[in-house]
Amino acid sequence: MIRGLYTSASGMLALQNRQDSLANNLANINTPGYKQDVGVMRAFPEQLLSRMRDSEGPDFPGVPTMPGQPAIIGRLNSGVYMSEAIPAFTQGDIEETRNPYDVALLDNLQPDQDGNERRLFYSVARIEDLTQPAQEEDIRYTRNGNWSVNAEGYLVTPDGYYVLDNQNQAIRLNNDPLTVVNVGQDLKINQAGELLYRDSVSKDYQVLTNHQRLGLSVVTDPQKLVREGTNIFRYEGDAEVKAIDIAEAEDQAALAAGEYDTPTVAGRYGTQQGWRERSNVDPAQTMTSMMSVLRAYEANQRVITTIDGTLDKAANEIGRVNG
């Protein structure tokens, strides 16, 4: 019975962590680009139970029968725990905002030839020297395309990270001392992520100086991404994070070599300016899961109450010494 108390208590702790994860998902239902966490529940190692000093135990082939040997009863699970919360990187719905600094990322990349999942992210970073490209160890990844322009004229995320271009440089739209261009609300981002602005004289769209394209990165095995805050991830996997132009070139080369017939990168992604990706949290499913977790938590509570009552009777009634 004492073992049952520990088993039920471990279940309650695991369910509490699961409930916290679900509550965090529900709280971020309106956070652009948020990826919900999925709690992974695992059991503790099973224990093999046996009766000690049992002379009537079963016979096992090849094992001599000796008086007092333990008799195996069976296996007992010793509880459960929530080992980790893994983000689910499924595509979220997109909604129109008509804000030129909102960019939704559409991603339908197929797995690589080894079957590893691949996902597309924006590259962002905190940079001390804005005249230099971001260092590899400082680059982070996000799906949140809800951006703004700071006082220095740089494109930044709500968390204060600089949005990077395909050269890992911070993107400056206004107040650039090297040019006289102030893009402002005339920023144009096409489906390939190229950055354009409307020329004040010709009224035609031209490529933004030194910022030809958004820094889109292909992450292989995104489960190796570690969450930093709400919407920012750090990659700790062994696979190389590739820029979209490199991944697309490799895809075209593999197609030309006949390694496969259907593109896995080319034509399977795009950016949509004036739109933003919503959270991929399903509110109805999340509420249902929270109710199921609550019911399981209450069941473990009742088990503890029952065992406690049984122990109380064993100690105070059955074990009472008369006289």
PDB file of C-alpha atoms in Angstrom:
ATOM      1  CA  MET A   1       0.000   0.000   0.000  1.00  0.00           C
ATOM      2  CA  ILE A   2       2.843   2.393   0.759  1.00  0.00           C
ATOM      3  CA  ARG A   3       4.131   1.824  -2.776  1.00  0.00           C
ATOM      4  CA  GLY A   4       0.700   2.799  -4.098  1.00  0.00           C
ATOM      5  CA  LEU A   5       0.995   6.182  -2.380  1.00  0.00           C
ATOM      6  CA  TYR A   6       4.230   6.924  -4.217  1.00  0.00           C
ATOM      7  CA  THR A   7       2.784   5.717  -7.527  1.00  0.00           C
ATOM      8  CA  SER A   8      -0.290   7.952  -7.198  1.00  0.00           C
ATOM      9  CA  ALA A   9       1.797  10.917  -6.063  1.00  0.00           C
ATOM     10  CA  SER A  10       4.089  10.602  -9.097  1.00  0.00           C
ATOM     11  CA  GLY A  11       1.021  10.525 -11.306  1.00  0.00           C
ATOM     12  CA  MET A  12      -0.315  13.705  -9.721  1.00  0.00           C
ATOM     13  CA  LEU A  13       3.010  15.519 -10.214  1.00  0.00           C
ATOM     14  CA  ALA A  14       3.176  14.435 -13.855  1.00  0.00           C
ATOM     15  CA  LEU A  15      -0.416  15.530 -14.465  1.00  0.00           C
ATOM     16  CA  GLN A  16       0.268  18.874 -12.810  1.00  0.00           C
ATOM     17  CA  ASN A  17       3.183  19.473 -15.206  1.00  0.00           C
ATOM     18  CA  ARG A  18       0.993  18.399 -18.107  1.00  0.00           C
ATOM     19  CA  GLN A  19      -1.721  20.820 -17.000  1.00  0.00           C
ATOM     20  CA  ASP A  20       0.815  23.657 -16.760  1.00  0.00           C
ATOM     21  CA  SER A  21       1.953  22.924 -20.320  1.00  0.00           C
ATOM     22  CA  LEU A  22      -1.632  22.932 -21.618  1.00  0.00           C
ATOM     23  CA  ALA A  23      -2.399  26.149 -19.756  1.00  0.00           C
ATOM     24  CA  ASN A  24       0.669  27.794 -21.305  1.00  0.00           C
ATOM     25  CA  ASN A  25      -0.510  26.713 -24.758  1.00  0.00           C
ATOM     26  CA  LEU A  26      -3.955  28.168 -24.119  1.00  0.00           C
ATOM     27  CA  ALA A  27      -2.464  31.433 -22.826  1.00  0.00           C
ATOM     28  CA  ASN A  28      -0.524  31.825 -26.102  1.00  0.00           C
ATOM     29  CA  ILE A  29      -3.441  31.093 -28.399  1.00  0.00           C
ATOM     30  CA  ASN A  30      -3.257  34.658 -29.786  1.00  0.00           C
ATOM     31  CA  THR A  31       0.558  34.833 -29.949  1.00  0.00           C
ATOM     32  CA  PRO A  32       1.600  35.037 -33.631  1.00  0.00           C
ATOM     33  CA  GLY A  33       3.654  32.053 -34.775  1.00  0.00           C
ATOM     34  CA  TYR A  34       3.481  30.290 -31.418  1.00  0.00           C
ATOM     35  CA  LYS A  35       4.058  26.511 -31.546  1.00  0.00           C
ATOM     36  CA  GLN A  36       2.256  24.476 -28.916  1.00  0.00           C
ATOM     37  CA  ASP A  37       4.120  22.178 -26.550  1.00  0.00           C
ATOM     38  CA  VAL A  38       3.179  18.495 -26.421  1.00  0.00           C
ATOM     39  CA  GLY A  39       3.895  16.838 -23.075  1.00  0.00           C
ATOM     40  CA  VAL A  40       5.683  13.474 -23.254  1.00  0.00           C
ATOM     41  CA  MET A  41       4.607  11.114 -20.465  1.00  0.00           C
ATOM     42  CA  ARG A  42       6.864   8.203 -19.571  1.00  0.00           C
ATOM     43  CA  ALA A  43       6.750   5.431 -16.976  1.00  0.00           C
ATOM     44  CA  PHE A  44       9.425   4.763 -14.404  1.00  0.00           C
ATOM     45  CA  PRO A  45      11.263   1.423 -14.840  1.00  0.00           C
ATOM     46  CA  GLU A  46       9.142  -1.574 -13.911  1.00  0.00           C
ATOM     47  CA  GLN A  47       9.987  -3.588 -10.830  1.00  0.00           C
ATOM     48  CA  LEU A  48      10.013  -7.384 -10.626  1.00  0.00           C
ATOM     49  CA  LEU A  49       8.162  -8.526  -7.499  1.00  0.00           C
ATOM     50  CA  SER A  50       8.747 -11.817  -5.736  1.00  0.00           C
ATOM     51  CA  ARG A  51       7.872 -13.564  -2.492  1.00  0.00           C
ATOM     52  CA  MET A  52      10.938 -14.005  -0.335  1.00  0.00           C
ATOM     53  CA  ARG A  53      11.908 -17.344   1.294  1.00  0.00           C
ATOM     54  CA  ASP A  54       9.154 -19.188  -0.577  1.00  0.00           C
ATOM     55  CA  SER A  55       9.578 -22.969  -0.759  1.00  0.00           C
ATOM     56  CA  GLU A  56       6.593 -23.419  -3.079  1.00  0.00           C
ATOM     57  CA  GLY A  57       7.750 -21.264  -5.922  1.00  0.00           C
ATOM     58  CA  PRO A  58       7.483 -22.320  -9.567  1.00  0.00           C
ATOM     59  CA  ASP A  59      10.159 -24.446 -11.191  1.00  0.00           C
ATOM     60  CA  PHE A  60      12.290 -22.869 -13.919  1.00  0.00           C
ATOM     61  CA  PRO A  61      14.110 -25.039 -16.476  1.00  0.00           C
ATOM     62  CA  GLY A  62      17.809 -25.155 -15.749  1.00  0.00           C
ATOM     63  CA  VAL A  63      17.478 -23.477 -12.355  1.00  0.00           C
ATOM     64  CA  PRO A  64      17.903 -25.737  -9.326  1.00  0.00           C
ATOM     65  CA  THR A  65      15.086 -25.670  -6.816  1.00  0.00           C
ATOM     66  CA  MET A  66      16.321 -24.723  -3.363  1.00  0.00           C
ATOM     67  CA  PRO A  67      14.350 -24.280  -0.158  1.00  0.00           C
ATOM     68  CA  GLY A  68      13.603 -20.672   0.574  1.00  0.00           C
ATOM     69  CA  GLN A  69      14.180 -19.289  -2.922  1.00  0.00           C
ATOM     70  CA  PRO A  70      12.074 -16.257  -3.940  1.00  0.00           C
ATOM     71  CA  ALA A  71       8.956 -16.928  -5.998  1.00  0.00           C
ATOM     72  CA  ILE A  72       8.372 -14.442  -8.790  1.00  0.00           C
ATOM     73  CA  ILE A  73       4.973 -12.761  -8.606  1.00  0.00           C
ATOM     74  CA  GLY A  74       5.131 -10.447 -11.600  1.00  0.00           C
ATOM     75  CA  ARG A  75       5.992  -6.923 -12.723  1.00  0.00           C
ATOM     76  CA  LEU A  76       4.839  -3.679 -11.107  1.00  0.00           C
ATOM     77  CA  ASN A  77       4.896  -0.236 -12.677  1.00  0.00           C
ATOM     78  CA  SER A  78       6.266   2.272 -10.184  1.00  0.00           C
ATOM     79  CA  GLY A  79       4.716   5.466 -11.527  1.00  0.00           C
ATOM     80  CA  VAL A  80       4.830   7.988 -14.355  1.00  0.00           C
ATOM     81  CA  TYR A  81       6.505  11.322 -15.044  1.00  0.00           C
ATOM     82  CA  MET A  82       6.437  14.018 -17.726  1.00  0.00           C
ATOM     83  CA  SER A  83       9.890  13.838 -19.258  1.00  0.00           C
ATOM     84  CA  GLU A  84       9.713  16.881 -21.542  1.00  0.00           C
ATOM     85  CA  ALA A  85       7.487  19.228 -23.513  1.00  0.00           C
ATOM     86  CA  ILE A  86       8.198  19.058 -27.249  1.00  0.00           C
ATOM     87  CA  PRO A  87       7.057  21.873 -29.582  1.00  0.00           C
ATOM     88  CA  ALA A  88       4.836  20.799 -32.491  1.00  0.00           C
ATOM     89  CA  PHE A  89       5.947  22.716 -35.592  1.00  0.00           C
ATOM     90  CA  THR A  90       2.822  22.234 -37.680  1.00  0.00           C
ATOM     91  CA  GLN A  91       1.750  25.136 -39.888  1.00  0.00           C
ATOM     92  CA  GLY A  92      -0.630  27.555 -38.172  1.00  0.00           C
ATOM     93  CA  ASP A  93      -3.491  29.378 -39.870  1.00  0.00           C
ATOM     94  CA  ILE A  94      -2.703  32.764 -41.361  1.00  0.00           C
ATOM     95  CA  GLU A  95      -4.760  35.938 -40.941  1.00  0.00           C
ATOM     96  CA  GLU A  96      -4.704  39.200 -42.869  1.00  0.00           C
ATOM     97  CA  THR A  97      -3.517  42.320 -41.016  1.00  0.00           C
ATOM     98  CA  ARG A  98      -2.676  44.699 -43.931  1.00  0.00           C
ATOM     99  CA  ASN A  99       0.428  45.702 -41.967  1.00  0.00           C
ATOM    100  CA  PRO A 100       3.488  45.821 -44.289  1.00  0.00           C
ATOM    101  CA  TYR A 101       5.692  44.661 -41.408  1.00  0.00           C
ATOM    102  CA  ASP A 102       3.664  41.488 -40.863  1.00  0.00           C
ATOM    103  CA  VAL A 103       4.924  38.513 -42.883  1.00  0.00           C
ATOM    104  CA  ALA A 104       3.429  35.016 -42.739  1.00  0.00           C
ATOM    105  CA  LEU A 105       5.727  32.106 -43.519  1.00  0.00           C
ATOM    106  CA  LEU A 106       4.126  29.265 -45.492  1.00  0.00           C
ATOM    107  CA  ASP A 107       5.989  25.990 -45.144  1.00  0.00           C
ATOM    108  CA  ASN A 108       5.313  22.668 -46.820  1.00  0.00           C
ATOM    109  CA  LEU A 109       8.873  21.326 -46.951  1.00  0.00           C
ATOM    110  CA  GLN A 110       9.137  17.580 -47.341  1.00  0.00           C
ATOM    111  CA  PRO A 111      11.475  15.329 -45.294  1.00  0.00           C
ATOM    112  CA  ASP A 112      15.009  14.813 -46.561  1.00  0.00           C
ATOM    113  CA  GLN A 113      16.229  11.569 -48.133  1.00  0.00           C
ATOM    114  CA  ASP A 114      16.866  10.087 -44.681  1.00  0.00           C
ATOM    115  CA  GLY A 115      13.288  10.784 -43.607  1.00  0.00           C
ATOM    116  CA  ASN A 116      14.194  13.648 -41.258  1.00  0.00           C
ATOM    117  CA  GLU A 117      11.578  16.361 -40.797  1.00  0.00           C
ATOM    118  CA  ARG A 118      12.462  19.824 -42.099  1.00  0.00           C
ATOM    119  CA  ARG A 119      10.912  23.163 -41.172  1.00  0.00           C
ATOM    120  CA  LEU A 120      11.422  26.743 -42.332  1.00  0.00           C
ATOM    121  CA  PHE A 121      12.178  29.603 -39.920  1.00  0.00           C
ATOM    122  CA  TYR A 122      13.129  33.268 -39.933  1.00  0.00           C
ATOM    123  CA  SER A 123      16.684  33.967 -38.759  1.00  0.00           C
ATOM    124  CA  VAL A 124      16.990  36.573 -35.991  1.00  0.00           C
ATOM    125  CA  ALA A 125      19.734  37.631 -33.596  1.00  0.00           C
ATOM    126  CA  ARG A 126      20.810  40.086 -30.950  1.00  0.00           C
ATOM    127  CA  ILE A 127      23.751  42.013 -32.450  1.00  0.00           C
ATOM    128  CA  GLU A 128      26.205  44.368 -30.750  1.00  0.00           C
ATOM    129  CA  ASP A 129      27.972  45.611 -33.892  1.00  0.00           C
ATOM    130  CA  LEU A 130      25.266  46.195 -36.490  1.00  0.00           C
ATOM    131  CA  THR A 131      27.836  46.811 -39.229  1.00  0.00           C
ATOM    132  CA  GLN A 132      28.883  43.143 -39.062  1.00  0.00           C
ATOM    133  CA  PRO A 133      26.912  39.972 -39.792  1.00  0.00           C
ATOM    134  CA  ALA A 134      25.558  38.002 -36.850  1.00  0.00           C
ATOM    135  CA  GLN A 135      27.787  35.228 -35.558  1.00  0.00           C
ATOM    136  CA  GLU A 136      26.536  31.671 -36.044  1.00  0.00           C
ATOM    137  CA  GLU A 137      26.273  31.008 -32.306  1.00  0.00           C
ATOM    138  CA  ASP A 138      24.113  34.135 -31.854  1.00  0.00           C
ATOM    139  CA  ILE A 139      21.518  33.276 -34.504  1.00  0.00           C
ATOM    140  CA  ARG A 140      18.091  32.184 -33.300  1.00  0.00           C
ATOM    141  CA  TYR A 141      15.011  31.008 -35.169  1.00  0.00           C
ATOM    142  CA  THR A 142      11.361  32.002 -35.045  1.00  0.00           C
ATOM    143  CA  ARG A 143       8.076  31.664 -36.929  1.00  0.00           C
ATOM    144  CA  ASN A 144       6.749  34.963 -35.590  1.00  0.00           C
ATOM    145  CA  GLY A 145       6.478  37.375 -38.522  1.00  0.00           C
ATOM    146  CA  ASN A 146       4.838  40.172 -36.508  1.00  0.00           C
ATOM    147  CA  TRP A 147       7.605  42.780 -36.804  1.00  0.00           C
ATOM    148  CA  SER A 148       8.153  46.501 -36.378  1.00  0.00           C
ATOM    149  CA  VAL A 149      10.802  49.140 -37.097  1.00  0.00           C
ATOM    150  CA  ASN A 150      12.820  50.464 -34.126  1.00  0.00           C
ATOM    151  CA  ALA A 151      14.119  54.000 -33.598  1.00  0.00           C
ATOM    152  CA  GLU A 152      17.296  53.279 -35.596  1.00  0.00           C
ATOM    153  CA  GLY A 153      15.272  52.057 -38.561  1.00  0.00           C
ATOM    154  CA  TYR A 154      15.969  48.326 -38.170  1.00  0.00           C
ATOM    155  CA  LEU A 155      13.387  45.602 -38.609  1.00  0.00           C
ATOM    156  CA  VAL A 156      12.935  43.884 -35.232  1.00  0.00           C
ATOM    157  CA  THR A 157      10.786  41.196 -33.594  1.00  0.00           C
ATOM    158  CA  PRO A 158       8.526  41.828 -30.542  1.00  0.00           C
ATOM    159  CA  ASP A 159      11.294  40.254 -28.403  1.00  0.00           C
ATOM    160  CA  GLY A 160      13.849  42.812 -29.572  1.00  0.00           C
ATOM    161  CA  TYR A 161      15.775  40.524 -31.949  1.00  0.00           C
ATOM    162  CA  TYR A 162      16.997  41.943 -35.254  1.00  0.00           C
ATOM    163  CA  VAL A 163      15.501  40.313 -38.341  1.00  0.00           C
ATOM    164  CA  LEU A 164      18.348  39.042 -40.544  1.00  0.00           C
ATOM    165  CA  ASP A 165      18.740  38.928 -44.295  1.00  0.00           C
ATOM    166  CA  ASN A 166      20.302  36.112 -46.332  1.00  0.00           C
ATOM    167  CA  GLN A 167      23.778  37.420 -45.411  1.00  0.00           C
ATOM    168  CA  ASN A 168      22.981  37.371 -41.663  1.00  0.00           C
ATOM    169  CA  GLN A 169      22.955  41.169 -41.602  1.00  0.00           C
ATOM    170  CA  ALA A 170      20.383  43.196 -39.691  1.00  0.00           C
ATOM    171  CA  ILE A 171      17.825  44.688 -42.090  1.00  0.00           C
ATOM    172  CA  ARG A 172      17.733  48.490 -41.990  1.00  0.00           C
ATOM    173  CA  LEU A 173      14.791  50.211 -43.657  1.00  0.00           C
ATOM    174  CA  ASN A 174      15.167  53.820 -42.482  1.00  0.00           C
ATOM    175  CA  ASN A 175      17.831  56.280 -41.289  1.00  0.00           C
ATOM    176  CA  ASP A 176      20.649  54.471 -43.112  1.00  0.00           C
ATOM    177  CA  PRO A 177      23.621  56.905 -43.324  1.00  0.00           C
ATOM    178  CA  LEU A 178      25.032  55.049 -46.364  1.00  0.00           C
ATOM    179  CA  THR A 179      21.915  55.633 -48.463  1.00  0.00           C
ATOM    180  CA  VAL A 180      19.177  58.227 -48.754  1.00  0.00           C
ATOM    181  CA  VAL A 181      16.475  55.567 -48.916  1.00  0.00           C
ATOM    182  CA  ASN A 182      13.777  55.582 -46.245  1.00  0.00           C
ATOM    183  CA  VAL A 183      11.511  52.702 -47.066  1.00  0.00           C
ATOM    184  CA  GLY A 184       8.882  53.254 -44.401  1.00  0.00           C
ATOM    185  CA  GLN A 185       5.484  51.792 -45.249  1.00  0.00           C
ATOM    186  CA  ASP A 186       6.557  51.271 -48.872  1.00  0.00           C
ATOM    187  CA  LEU A 187       8.372  48.053 -48.011  1.00  0.00           C
ATOM    188  CA  LYS A 188       7.500  45.225 -50.390  1.00  0.00           C
ATOM    189  CA  ILE A 189       8.264  41.570 -49.677  1.00  0.00           C
ATOM    190  CA  ASN A 190       7.443  39.137 -52.453  1.00  0.00           C
ATOM    191  CA  GLN A 191       6.667  35.436 -52.124  1.00  0.00           C
ATOM    192  CA  ALA A 192      10.354  34.501 -52.400  1.00  0.00           C
ATOM    193  CA  GLY A 193      11.204  36.761 -49.449  1.00  0.00           C
ATOM    194  CA  GLU A 194      12.942  39.398 -51.572  1.00  0.00           C
ATOM    195  CA  LEU A 195      12.983  42.904 -50.058  1.00  0.00           C
ATOM    196  CA  LEU A 196      11.883  45.725 -52.352  1.00  0.00           C
ATOM    197  CA  TYR A 197      10.975  49.401 -51.999  1.00  0.00           C
ATOM    198  CA  ARG A 198       9.066  51.881 -54.156  1.00  0.00           C
ATOM    199  CA  ASP A 199      11.332  54.439 -55.815  1.00  0.00           C
ATOM    200  CA  SER A 200      10.060  57.953 -55.151  1.00  0.00           C
ATOM    201  CA  VAL A 201      10.817  59.094 -58.718  1.00  0.00           C
ATOM    202  CA  SER A 202      10.042  56.143 -60.996  1.00  0.00           C
ATOM    203  CA  LYS A 203       7.429  54.639 -58.621  1.00  0.00           C
ATOM    204  CA  ASP A 204       8.840  51.229 -59.523  1.00  0.00           C
ATOM    205  CA  TYR A 205       9.867  48.651 -56.953  1.00  0.00           C
ATOM    206  CA  GLN A 206      13.619  48.172 -56.599  1.00  0.00           C
ATOM    207  CA  VAL A 207      15.783  45.810 -54.587  1.00  0.00           C
ATOM    208  CA  LEU A 208      16.700  47.127 -51.149  1.00  0.00           C
ATOM    209  CA  THR A 209      20.425  47.874 -50.953  1.00  0.00           C
ATOM    210  CA  ASN A 210      22.420  44.875 -49.654  1.00  0.00           C
ATOM    211  CA  HIS A 211      19.232  43.177 -48.438  1.00  0.00           C
ATOM    212  CA  GLN A 212      18.035  41.146 -51.359  1.00  0.00           C
ATOM    213  CA  ARG A 213      16.180  38.514 -49.353  1.00  0.00           C
ATOM    214  CA  LEU A 214      14.896  37.610 -45.900  1.00  0.00           C
ATOM    215  CA  GLY A 215      17.083  35.199 -43.958  1.00  0.00           C
ATOM    216  CA  LEU A 216      15.012  32.024 -44.276  1.00  0.00           C
ATOM    217  CA  SER A 217      16.622  28.950 -42.734  1.00  0.00           C
ATOM    218  CA  VAL A 218      15.835  25.265 -43.240  1.00  0.00           C
ATOM    219  CA  VAL A 219      16.153  23.391 -39.938  1.00  0.00           C
ATOM    220  CA  THR A 220      16.503  19.610 -40.158  1.00  0.00           C
ATOM    221  CA  ASP A 221      15.094  17.688 -37.183  1.00  0.00           C
ATOM    222  CA  PRO A 222      13.392  20.698 -35.534  1.00  0.00           C
ATOM    223  CA  GLN A 223      12.841  18.644 -32.355  1.00  0.00           C
ATOM    224  CA  LYS A 224      16.444  19.633 -31.537  1.00  0.00           C
ATOM    225  CA  LEU A 225      15.325  23.248 -31.187  1.00  0.00           C
ATOM    226  CA  VAL A 226      15.369  24.567 -27.621  1.00  0.00           C
ATOM    227  CA  ARG A 227      12.811  27.199 -26.698  1.00  0.00           C
ATOM    228  CA  GLU A 228      14.167  30.529 -25.463  1.00  0.00           C
ATOM    229  CA  GLY A 229      11.203  32.545 -24.286  1.00  0.00           C
ATOM    230  CA  THR A 230       7.897  32.247 -26.115  1.00  0.00           C
ATOM    231  CA  ASN A 231       8.710  32.329 -29.798  1.00  0.00           C
ATOM    232  CA  ILE A 232      12.498  32.117 -30.096  1.00  0.00           C
ATOM    233  CA  PHE A 233      14.406  28.860 -30.555  1.00  0.00           C
ATOM    234  CA  ARG A 234      18.066  27.841 -30.363  1.00  0.00           C
ATOM    235  CA  TYR A 235      19.233  24.896 -32.463  1.00  0.00           C
ATOM    236  CA  GLU A 236      21.305  22.219 -30.729  1.00  0.00           C
ATOM    237  CA  GLY A 237      21.172  19.478 -33.354  1.00  0.00           C
ATOM    238  CA  ASP A 238      24.016  17.944 -35.324  1.00  0.00           C
ATOM    239  CA  ALA A 239      22.591  18.677 -38.778  1.00  0.00           C
ATOM    240  CA  GLU A 240      23.584  21.843 -40.595  1.00  0.00           C
ATOM    241  CA  VAL A 241      21.060  24.678 -40.699  1.00  0.00           C
ATOM    242  CA  LYS A 242      20.933  25.742 -44.352  1.00  0.00           C
ATOM    243  CA  ALA A 243      19.826  28.980 -45.952  1.00  0.00           C
ATOM    244  CA  ILE A 244      16.809  28.541 -48.194  1.00  0.00           C
ATOM    245  CA  ASP A 245      18.724  29.392 -51.379  1.00  0.00           C
ATOM    246  CA  ILE A 246      21.311  26.680 -50.622  1.00  0.00           C
ATOM    247  CA  ALA A 247      18.625  24.119 -49.762  1.00  0.00           C
ATOM    248  CA  GLU A 248      16.738  25.008 -52.941  1.00  0.00           C
ATOM    249  CA  ALA A 249      19.875  24.688 -55.092  1.00  0.00           C
ATOM    250  CA  GLU A 250      20.627  21.257 -53.603  1.00  0.00           C
ATOM    251  CA  ASP A 251      17.020  20.227 -54.247  1.00  0.00           C
ATOM    252  CA  GLN A 252      17.261  21.261 -57.903  1.00  0.00           C
ATOM    253  CA  ALA A 253      20.574  19.415 -58.294  1.00  0.00           C
ATOM    254  CA  ALA A 254      19.076  16.225 -56.817  1.00  0.00           C
ATOM    255  CA  LEU A 255      16.125  16.509 -59.186  1.00  0.00           C
ATOM    256  CA  ALA A 256      18.440  16.919 -62.160  1.00  0.00           C
ATOM    257  CA  ALA A 257      20.475  13.896 -61.039  1.00  0.00           C
ATOM    258  CA  GLY A 258      17.316  11.790 -60.864  1.00  0.00           C
ATOM    259  CA  GLU A 259      17.590  11.078 -57.124  1.00  0.00           C
ATOM    260  CA  TYR A 260      13.865  11.769 -56.804  1.00  0.00           C
ATOM    261  CA  ASP A 261      11.084  13.052 -59.043  1.00  0.00           C
ATOM    262  CA  THR A 262       9.158  15.516 -56.869  1.00  0.00           C
ATOM    263  CA  PRO A 263      10.708  18.693 -55.427  1.00  0.00           C
ATOM    264  CA  THR A 264      11.053  18.693 -51.649  1.00  0.00           C
ATOM    265  CA  VAL A 265      11.959  22.382 -51.251  1.00  0.00           C
ATOM    266  CA  ALA A 266      11.390  24.299 -54.498  1.00  0.00           C
ATOM    267  CA  GLY A 267       7.826  25.579 -54.763  1.00  0.00           C
ATOM    268  CA  ARG A 268       6.963  24.348 -51.267  1.00  0.00           C
ATOM    269  CA  TYR A 269       7.404  27.571 -49.308  1.00  0.00           C
ATOM    270  CA  GLY A 270       6.573  31.239 -49.542  1.00  0.00           C
ATOM    271  CA  THR A 271       6.105  34.482 -47.638  1.00  0.00           C
ATOM    272  CA  GLN A 272       2.871  36.486 -47.530  1.00  0.00           C
ATOM    273  CA  GLN A 273       3.234  40.156 -46.661  1.00  0.00           C
ATOM    274  CA  GLY A 274       0.367  41.824 -44.824  1.00  0.00           C
ATOM    275  CA  TRP A 275      -0.532  38.504 -43.212  1.00  0.00           C
ATOM    276  CA  ARG A 276       0.726  36.734 -40.108  1.00  0.00           C
ATOM    277  CA  GLU A 277       0.766  33.154 -38.939  1.00  0.00           C
ATOM    278  CA  ARG A 278      -1.423  32.431 -35.957  1.00  0.00           C
ATOM    279  CA  SER A 279      -0.713  30.030 -33.133  1.00  0.00           C
ATOM    280  CA  ASN A 280      -1.181  26.354 -34.005  1.00  0.00           C
ATOM    281  CA  VAL A 281      -2.978  25.713 -30.688  1.00  0.00           C
ATOM    282  CA  ASP A 282      -6.410  24.115 -31.089  1.00  0.00           C
ATOM    283  CA  PRO A 283      -8.482  25.680 -28.256  1.00  0.00           C
ATOM    284  CA  ALA A 284     -11.205  23.013 -28.282  1.00  0.00           C
ATOM    285  CA  GLN A 285      -8.711  20.141 -28.165  1.00  0.00           C
ATOM    286  CA  THR A 286      -6.655  21.888 -25.493  1.00  0.00           C
ATOM    287  CA  MET A 287      -9.696  22.428 -23.263  1.00  0.00           C
ATOM    288  CA  THR A 288     -10.694  18.782 -23.700  1.00  0.00           C
ATOM    289  CA  SER A 289      -7.192  17.649 -22.759  1.00  0.00           C
ATOM    290  CA  MET A 290      -7.208  19.894 -19.688  1.00  0.00           C
ATOM    291  CA  MET A 291     -10.481  18.338 -18.521  1.00  0.00           C
ATOM    292  CA  SER A 292      -9.088  14.827 -19.060  1.00  0.00           C
ATOM    293  CA  VAL A 293      -5.970  15.696 -17.065  1.00  0.00           C
ATOM    294  CA  LEU A 294      -8.132  17.097 -14.258  1.00  0.00           C
ATOM    295  CA  ARG A 295     -10.217  13.897 -14.107  1.00  0.00           C
ATOM    296  CA  ALA A 296      -7.070  11.754 -13.973  1.00  0.00           C
ATOM    297  CA  TYR A 297      -5.655  13.983 -11.232  1.00  0.00           C
ATOM    298  CA  GLU A 298      -8.827  13.558  -9.179  1.00  0.00           C
ATOM    299  CA  ALA A 299      -8.665   9.772  -9.679  1.00  0.00           C
ATOM    300  CA  ASN A 300      -5.145   9.729  -8.222  1.00  0.00           C
ATOM    301  CA  GLN A 301      -6.396  11.812  -5.311  1.00  0.00           C
ATOM    302  CA  ARG A 302      -9.107   9.249  -4.596  1.00  0.00           C
ATOM    303  CA  VAL A 303      -6.548   6.430  -4.700  1.00  0.00           C
ATOM    304  CA  ILE A 304      -4.431   8.207  -2.081  1.00  0.00           C
ATOM    305  CA  THR A 305      -7.511   8.851   0.070  1.00  0.00           C
ATOM    306  CA  THR A 306      -8.517   5.184  -0.149  1.00  0.00           C
ATOM    307  CA  ILE A 307      -5.035   3.916   0.756  1.00  0.00           C
ATOM    308  CA  ASP A 308      -4.810   6.408   3.598  1.00  0.00           C
ATOM    309  CA  GLY A 309      -8.128   5.172   5.001  1.00  0.00           C
ATOM    310  CA  THR A 310      -6.986   1.553   4.723  1.00  0.00           C
ATOM    311  CA  LEU A 311      -3.740   2.295   6.544  1.00  0.00           C
ATOM    312  CA  ASP A 312      -5.671   4.138   9.220  1.00  0.00           C
ATOM    313  CA  LYS A 313      -7.836   1.058   9.882  1.00  0.00           C
ATOM    314  CA  ALA A 314      -4.803  -1.236   9.825  1.00  0.00           C
ATOM    315  CA  ALA A 315      -2.996   0.871  12.412  1.00  0.00           C
ATOM    316  CA  ASN A 316      -5.845   1.941  14.678  1.00  0.00           C
ATOM    317  CA  GLU A 317      -8.317  -0.952  14.489  1.00  0.00           C
ATOM    318  CA  ILE A 318      -6.712  -4.172  13.287  1.00  0.00           C
ATOM    319  CA  GLY A 319      -3.417  -3.463  14.980  1.00  0.00           C
ATOM    320  CA  ARG A 320      -4.933  -2.299  18.270  1.00  0.00           C
ATOM    321  CA  VAL A 321      -3.642  -4.064  21.375  1.00  0.00           C
ATOM    322  CA  ASN A 322      -6.528  -5.026  23.715  1.00  0.00           C
ATOM    323  CA  GLY A 323      -6.204  -4.730  27.405  1.00  0.00           C
TER     324      GLY A 323
END
